[in-house]
Amino acid sequence: MVLSSQARAAGIEEEWARTVRRLADERDALIVAHNYQVPAIQDVADHVGDSLELSRIAAETDRSTIVFCGVHFMAETAKILNPQRRVLIPDPGAGCSLAASITADQLRAWKAEHPGAIVVMYVNTDAAVKAESDYCVTSANAAKVVGSLPEDAEILFGPDMFLGAYVERVTGRRMHVWMGECHVHAGIRPSDIQATLTAHPDAELHVHPECGCSSQCMYMMATGDLPADRTFVLGTGGMVRRARVSAAREFVVATETGMLHRLRKENPQATYVPANPDAVCGYMKMITPAKLLECLRTMRHEVVVPPEVAERARVPIERMLAIG
Ligand code: SF4
């Protein structure tokens, strides 16, 4: 019998998934995958989620090893929250352009210019930057955290300039904002969204406030540059629930394209369209199925956070988790 190339590829993928699952069991490893991972990795993982969801899962697991399929700062956060576990990342070079836009030395110099200021940093930062921060925030709770700070507090906010502009807009607070950005947001510009919405006139626009790639959309929404009657800023669960109750059948999704795999799986009757199919995070895609398998085979690429850095970085992370 001659197998089609498609059937052969499916067989290879099934064999890969069986081997990954077997090794994960043998190694007592929990595999977690970010929503932006390639479909095969999402499908083989124990848990798929956003950075906050995966941090919580990593903090609670009793498995001895966590294999983190995501970018490096996320794996660091897992290590900080559960230091007794071994945390592995299939490719230690999987960075983040937003996290790389500020270093601990730069933050220390910025703080020295503003003694006494409260430092609020997006969770997309390295552990050493978190260790210099008072609060870590997500896109979803940044405005709530800033709004809860004393009226007269001087605030240093970073590293995402679009999230900073959004927070200033919705809270009415003035802050010093670091001019960092995620390279993927450039793929989700106002013109891309307008063009996609024009091509899909009955579609709702769902903005997923997960990563630096969508914070520009949040700012556009706050400034009224997106159609308010059909734009929704939603987390993953909210997107799935909204599609089930909405009269619309098509949904334009403004975030990194990996998110669409999970949405399509959870809601197969809905049609999901990326705001721009080129909005792809190359760092997330550095984690490949072959590297995940190799990581489990060799147990290499352990994520190490110096204990003194981890101790200080844990404080702003736990504040973020407490706020939700
Ligand atoms: S999408 Fe942007 S912010 Fe998110 S991990 Fe990739 S580079 Fe970092």
Short mmCIF file of C-alpha atoms and ligand atoms in Angstrom, two decimals:
data_model
loop_
_atom_site.label_atom_id
_atom_site.label_comp_id
_atom_site.label_asym_id
_atom_site.label_seq_id
_atom_site.Cartn_x
_atom_site.Cartn_y
_atom_site.Cartn_z
CA MET A 1 0.00 0.00 0.00
CA VAL A 2 1.35 3.46 -0.89
CA LEU A 3 0.65 6.11 1.72
CA SER A 4 0.03 9.68 0.68
CA SER A 5 2.57 12.22 1.95
CA GLN A 6 -0.17 13.64 4.17
CA ALA A 7 -0.81 10.25 5.79
CA ARG A 8 2.92 9.71 6.25
CA ALA A 9 3.27 13.12 7.92
CA ALA A 10 0.32 12.36 10.21
CA GLY A 11 1.92 9.03 11.17
CA ILE A 12 5.24 10.71 11.96
CA GLU A 13 3.48 13.32 14.10
CA GLU A 14 1.54 10.65 16.01
CA GLU A 15 4.75 8.73 16.65
CA TRP A 16 6.46 11.93 17.84
CA ALA A 17 3.55 12.72 20.19
CA ARG A 18 3.59 9.19 21.66
CA THR A 19 7.34 9.43 22.29
CA VAL A 20 7.02 12.87 23.89
CA ARG A 21 4.24 11.65 26.20
CA ARG A 22 6.17 8.50 27.14
CA LEU A 23 9.32 10.48 27.94
CA ALA A 24 7.34 13.07 29.91
CA ASP A 25 5.92 10.26 32.08
CA GLU A 26 9.30 8.60 32.53
CA ARG A 27 10.89 11.94 33.49
CA ASP A 28 8.01 12.99 35.78
CA ALA A 29 7.77 16.12 33.62
CA LEU A 30 4.87 18.50 33.17
CA ILE A 31 4.75 20.05 29.68
CA VAL A 32 3.19 23.50 29.52
CA ALA A 33 2.75 25.40 26.26
CA HIS A 34 1.97 29.02 25.59
CA ASN A 35 -0.94 29.87 23.28
CA TYR A 36 1.54 31.04 20.62
CA GLN A 37 3.26 27.66 20.28
CA VAL A 38 2.89 25.63 17.09
CA PRO A 39 -0.21 23.37 17.01
CA ALA A 40 1.66 20.07 17.52
CA ILE A 41 3.22 21.37 20.75
CA GLN A 42 -0.09 22.77 22.00
CA ASP A 43 -1.73 19.39 21.32
CA VAL A 44 0.89 17.33 23.16
CA ALA A 45 1.17 19.60 26.23
CA ASP A 46 -0.46 18.94 29.60
CA HIS A 47 -1.62 22.55 29.71
CA VAL A 48 -1.94 25.35 27.17
CA GLY A 49 -2.47 28.89 28.34
CA ASP A 50 -1.37 32.48 28.56
CA SER A 51 1.61 33.56 30.58
CA LEU A 52 -0.39 34.15 33.78
CA GLU A 53 -2.28 30.84 33.57
CA LEU A 54 0.94 28.92 33.01
CA SER A 55 2.64 30.71 35.93
CA ARG A 56 -0.15 29.58 38.22
CA ILE A 57 0.01 25.99 36.97
CA ALA A 58 3.80 25.94 37.31
CA ALA A 59 3.53 27.26 40.87
CA GLU A 60 1.21 24.43 41.90
CA THR A 61 2.58 21.35 40.16
CA ASP A 62 4.14 18.55 42.19
CA ARG A 63 5.96 17.04 39.19
CA SER A 64 9.72 17.23 39.59
CA THR A 65 10.31 18.85 36.18
CA ILE A 66 8.48 21.53 34.21
CA VAL A 67 9.20 21.71 30.47
CA PHE A 68 8.21 25.22 29.49
CA CYS A 69 7.32 25.66 25.82
CA GLY A 70 7.32 29.43 25.64
CA VAL A 71 9.85 32.24 25.81
CA HIS A 72 12.62 32.52 28.37
CA PHE A 73 11.14 35.10 30.76
CA MET A 74 8.06 32.88 31.17
CA ALA A 75 10.20 29.87 32.07
CA GLU A 76 12.10 32.07 34.53
CA THR A 77 8.82 33.04 36.17
CA ALA A 78 7.92 29.35 36.55
CA LYS A 79 11.30 28.73 38.21
CA ILE A 80 10.89 31.71 40.55
CA LEU A 81 7.45 30.53 41.65
CA ASN A 82 8.44 26.89 42.11
CA PRO A 83 12.18 26.89 42.86
CA GLN A 84 12.24 23.24 44.01
CA ARG A 85 11.35 22.08 40.50
CA ARG A 86 13.71 21.67 37.60
CA VAL A 87 12.51 23.96 34.78
CA LEU A 88 13.66 23.19 31.24
CA ILE A 89 13.15 25.22 28.07
CA PRO A 90 13.58 23.40 24.73
CA ASP A 91 15.52 26.36 23.25
CA PRO A 92 17.20 28.75 25.71
CA GLY A 93 17.58 31.29 22.89
CA ALA A 94 13.81 31.85 22.77
CA GLY A 95 13.83 35.44 23.99
CA CYS A 96 11.37 38.29 23.67
CA SER A 97 11.99 41.59 21.92
CA LEU A 98 9.87 43.43 24.48
CA ALA A 99 11.69 41.93 27.48
CA ALA A 100 15.01 42.72 25.79
CA SER A 101 14.09 46.40 25.51
CA ILE A 102 15.03 47.06 29.16
CA THR A 103 17.91 45.64 31.24
CA ALA A 104 18.35 45.67 35.01
CA ASP A 105 21.19 48.22 34.65
CA GLN A 106 18.95 50.51 32.60
CA LEU A 107 16.17 50.21 35.15
CA ARG A 108 18.54 50.95 38.03
CA ALA A 109 19.74 54.07 36.21
CA TRP A 110 16.11 55.13 35.54
CA LYS A 111 15.23 54.63 39.22
CA ALA A 112 18.24 56.72 40.25
CA GLU A 113 16.82 59.60 38.19
CA HIS A 114 13.47 59.27 40.04
CA PRO A 115 14.19 58.35 43.65
CA GLY A 116 11.11 57.09 45.48
CA ALA A 117 9.14 56.35 42.30
CA ILE A 118 7.02 53.19 42.18
CA VAL A 119 8.17 50.78 39.46
CA VAL A 120 5.42 48.97 37.55
CA MET A 121 6.70 46.52 34.95
CA TYR A 122 4.85 44.39 32.46
CA VAL A 123 5.48 40.70 33.17
CA ASN A 124 7.39 40.51 29.87
CA THR A 125 10.75 41.28 31.52
CA ASP A 126 13.79 39.32 32.65
CA ALA A 127 14.03 38.13 36.26
CA ALA A 128 16.74 40.71 37.01
CA VAL A 129 14.37 43.50 35.92
CA LYS A 130 11.54 42.06 38.00
CA ALA A 131 13.91 42.05 40.98
CA GLU A 132 14.17 45.86 40.61
CA SER A 133 10.38 46.31 40.33
CA ASP A 134 7.59 46.93 42.83
CA TYR A 135 4.76 45.45 40.74
CA CYS A 136 4.55 43.11 37.78
CA VAL A 137 1.40 43.51 35.70
CA THR A 138 -0.36 41.83 32.81
CA SER A 139 -2.20 43.68 30.04
CA ALA A 140 -5.43 42.73 31.79
CA ASN A 141 -4.62 44.17 35.22
CA ALA A 142 -2.16 47.01 34.47
CA ALA A 143 -4.81 49.74 34.66
CA LYS A 144 -6.24 48.28 37.89
CA VAL A 145 -2.79 48.22 39.55
CA VAL A 146 -1.86 51.74 38.48
CA GLY A 147 -5.32 53.03 39.48
CA SER A 148 -4.82 51.61 42.98
CA LEU A 149 -1.55 53.49 43.61
CA PRO A 150 -1.56 56.72 45.67
CA GLU A 151 -2.68 59.74 43.62
CA ASP A 152 0.58 61.60 44.17
CA ALA A 153 2.88 58.63 43.46
CA GLU A 154 5.53 59.05 40.79
CA ILE A 155 5.32 55.96 38.57
CA LEU A 156 7.89 54.39 36.28
CA PHE A 157 6.06 52.11 33.84
CA GLY A 158 7.66 49.78 31.33
CA PRO A 159 8.75 48.34 29.10
CA ASP A 160 5.75 48.41 26.70
CA MET A 161 5.09 51.96 25.50
CA PHE A 162 1.70 51.04 24.00
CA LEU A 163 0.47 49.45 27.21
CA GLY A 164 1.79 52.51 29.06
CA ALA A 165 -0.15 54.86 26.75
CA TYR A 166 -3.27 52.72 27.19
CA VAL A 167 -2.96 52.77 31.00
CA GLU A 168 -2.45 56.54 31.02
CA ARG A 169 -5.49 56.95 28.82
CA VAL A 170 -7.89 54.81 30.85
CA THR A 171 -6.68 55.83 34.32
CA GLY A 172 -5.98 59.50 33.59
CA ARG A 173 -2.66 59.07 35.44
CA ARG A 174 0.60 60.54 34.20
CA MET A 175 3.57 58.16 34.30
CA HIS A 176 7.12 57.96 33.05
CA VAL A 177 6.84 55.34 30.30
CA TRP A 178 9.77 53.30 28.94
CA MET A 179 9.82 53.33 25.14
CA GLY A 180 9.99 49.57 24.59
CA GLU A 181 7.94 47.55 22.15
CA CYS A 182 7.33 44.04 20.85
CA HIS A 183 8.36 43.50 17.24
CA VAL A 184 5.17 41.51 16.49
CA HIS A 185 2.84 44.46 17.13
CA ALA A 186 4.16 45.95 13.90
CA GLY A 187 2.21 43.17 12.17
CA ILE A 188 -1.06 44.28 13.78
CA ARG A 189 -1.29 47.92 12.69
CA PRO A 190 -4.50 49.95 12.45
CA SER A 191 -4.40 49.64 8.66
CA ASP A 192 -4.20 45.80 8.87
CA ILE A 193 -7.17 45.65 11.19
CA GLN A 194 -9.23 48.07 9.11
CA ALA A 195 -8.47 46.12 5.93
CA THR A 196 -9.41 42.79 7.53
CA LEU A 197 -12.62 44.21 9.00
CA THR A 198 -13.55 45.68 5.63
CA ALA A 199 -13.05 42.26 4.03
CA HIS A 200 -15.20 40.67 6.76
CA PRO A 201 -17.94 43.26 7.35
CA ASP A 202 -20.06 41.01 9.60
CA ALA A 203 -17.21 39.86 11.79
CA GLU A 204 -16.58 40.89 15.37
CA LEU A 205 -13.07 41.99 16.33
CA HIS A 206 -11.61 40.15 19.33
CA VAL A 207 -8.46 41.66 20.83
CA HIS A 208 -6.53 39.27 23.08
CA PRO A 209 -4.59 41.33 25.64
CA GLU A 210 -1.92 38.71 26.22
CA CYS A 211 1.38 39.95 24.99
CA GLY A 212 3.11 43.01 23.65
CA CYS A 213 1.78 42.22 20.19
CA SER A 214 -1.76 43.37 21.03
CA SER A 215 -1.19 46.30 23.39
CA GLN A 216 -1.26 48.72 20.46
CA CYS A 217 -4.82 47.50 19.74
CA MET A 218 -5.81 48.21 23.35
CA TYR A 219 -4.56 51.77 22.94
CA MET A 220 -6.45 52.12 19.63
CA MET A 221 -9.58 50.94 21.35
CA ALA A 222 -9.16 53.47 24.18
CA THR A 223 -8.72 56.26 21.62
CA GLY A 224 -11.82 55.21 19.67
CA ASP A 225 -9.86 54.12 16.59
CA LEU A 226 -11.57 50.71 16.49
CA PRO A 227 -15.31 50.16 15.95
CA ALA A 228 -16.66 50.12 19.52
CA ASP A 229 -19.87 48.27 18.59
CA ARG A 230 -18.05 45.17 17.39
CA THR A 231 -14.73 45.23 19.22
CA PHE A 232 -14.17 43.15 22.35
CA VAL A 233 -11.05 42.90 24.51
CA LEU A 234 -11.18 39.35 25.85
CA GLY A 235 -9.03 36.68 27.48
CA THR A 236 -8.96 33.18 25.97
CA GLY A 237 -11.98 31.88 27.90
CA GLY A 238 -13.87 35.09 27.17
CA MET A 239 -13.21 34.71 23.43
CA VAL A 240 -14.57 31.16 23.41
CA ARG A 241 -17.67 32.15 25.43
CA ARG A 242 -18.33 35.27 23.34
CA ALA A 243 -18.23 33.27 20.08
CA ARG A 244 -20.82 30.86 21.51
CA VAL A 245 -23.37 33.58 22.32
CA SER A 246 -22.65 36.10 19.56
CA ALA A 247 -24.89 36.46 16.50
CA ALA A 248 -21.70 36.83 14.42
CA ARG A 249 -20.19 33.72 12.84
CA GLU A 250 -16.84 35.24 11.94
CA PHE A 251 -14.29 36.63 14.37
CA VAL A 252 -11.22 38.66 13.48
CA VAL A 253 -8.57 37.96 16.11
CA ALA A 254 -5.95 40.57 16.90
CA THR A 255 -3.04 38.75 18.47
CA GLU A 256 -0.24 36.40 17.51
CA THR A 257 -1.58 33.78 15.09
CA GLY A 258 -0.80 30.75 17.31
CA MET A 259 -3.85 31.68 19.36
CA LEU A 260 -6.15 30.67 16.50
CA HIS A 261 -5.34 26.97 16.84
CA ARG A 262 -6.78 26.82 20.33
CA LEU A 263 -9.82 28.94 19.44
CA ARG A 264 -10.63 26.77 16.41
CA LYS A 265 -10.30 23.62 18.51
CA GLU A 266 -12.52 24.89 21.28
CA ASN A 267 -15.11 26.45 18.98
CA PRO A 268 -15.09 24.53 15.65
CA GLN A 269 -18.37 26.04 14.44
CA ALA A 270 -16.93 29.58 14.46
CA THR A 271 -14.71 31.02 11.73
CA TYR A 272 -11.58 32.70 13.05
CA VAL A 273 -9.58 35.07 10.88
CA PRO A 274 -6.22 36.56 11.92
CA ALA A 275 -6.10 40.37 11.86
CA ASN A 276 -2.85 39.82 9.97
CA PRO A 277 -1.55 36.30 9.17
CA ASP A 278 2.00 37.66 9.39
CA ALA A 279 1.67 38.52 13.11
CA VAL A 280 3.97 35.70 14.14
CA CYS A 281 6.39 35.72 17.08
CA GLY A 282 9.60 34.18 15.78
CA TYR A 283 10.85 33.66 19.34
CA MET A 284 7.85 31.53 20.27
CA LYS A 285 8.34 29.51 17.09
CA MET A 286 11.95 28.74 18.04
CA ILE A 287 10.45 26.00 20.21
CA THR A 288 9.97 23.23 17.66
CA PRO A 289 8.62 19.67 18.05
CA ALA A 290 12.14 18.30 17.46
CA LYS A 291 13.61 20.53 20.19
CA LEU A 292 10.91 19.52 22.66
CA LEU A 293 11.69 15.84 22.03
CA GLU A 294 15.41 16.45 22.38
CA CYS A 295 14.88 18.39 25.60
CA LEU A 296 12.97 15.49 27.13
CA ARG A 297 15.55 12.98 25.92
CA THR A 298 18.58 14.86 27.23
CA MET A 299 16.99 16.89 30.07
CA ARG A 300 19.19 19.79 28.94
CA HIS A 301 18.61 23.57 28.95
CA GLU A 302 17.76 24.06 32.59
CA VAL A 303 16.56 27.56 33.48
CA VAL A 304 18.61 28.99 36.32
CA VAL A 305 17.69 32.10 38.30
CA PRO A 306 20.20 33.12 40.99
CA PRO A 307 18.48 32.71 44.40
CA GLU A 308 19.05 36.34 45.45
CA VAL A 309 17.45 37.56 42.18
CA ALA A 310 14.59 35.06 42.50
CA GLU A 311 13.84 36.14 46.06
CA ARG A 312 13.43 39.79 45.05
CA ALA A 313 11.64 39.03 41.78
CA ARG A 314 9.07 36.84 43.57
CA VAL A 315 7.62 39.87 45.40
CA PRO A 316 6.25 41.78 42.36
CA ILE A 317 5.19 38.51 40.66
CA GLU A 318 3.18 37.42 43.69
CA ARG A 319 1.56 40.86 43.84
CA MET A 320 0.51 40.37 40.21
CA LEU A 321 -0.93 36.92 40.91
CA ALA A 322 -2.80 38.20 43.96
CA ILE A 323 -4.42 40.96 41.91
CA GLY A 324 -5.43 38.49 39.18
S1 SF4 B 1 4.80 38.31 20.87
FE1 SF4 B 1 6.19 40.02 21.41
S2 SF4 B 1 5.94 40.34 23.60
FE2 SF4 B 1 5.11 38.28 23.11
S3 SF4 B 1 6.84 36.86 23.42
FE3 SF4 B 1 6.86 37.46 21.25
S4 SF4 B 1 8.28 39.21 21.17
FE4 SF4 B 1 7.68 38.95 23.32
#
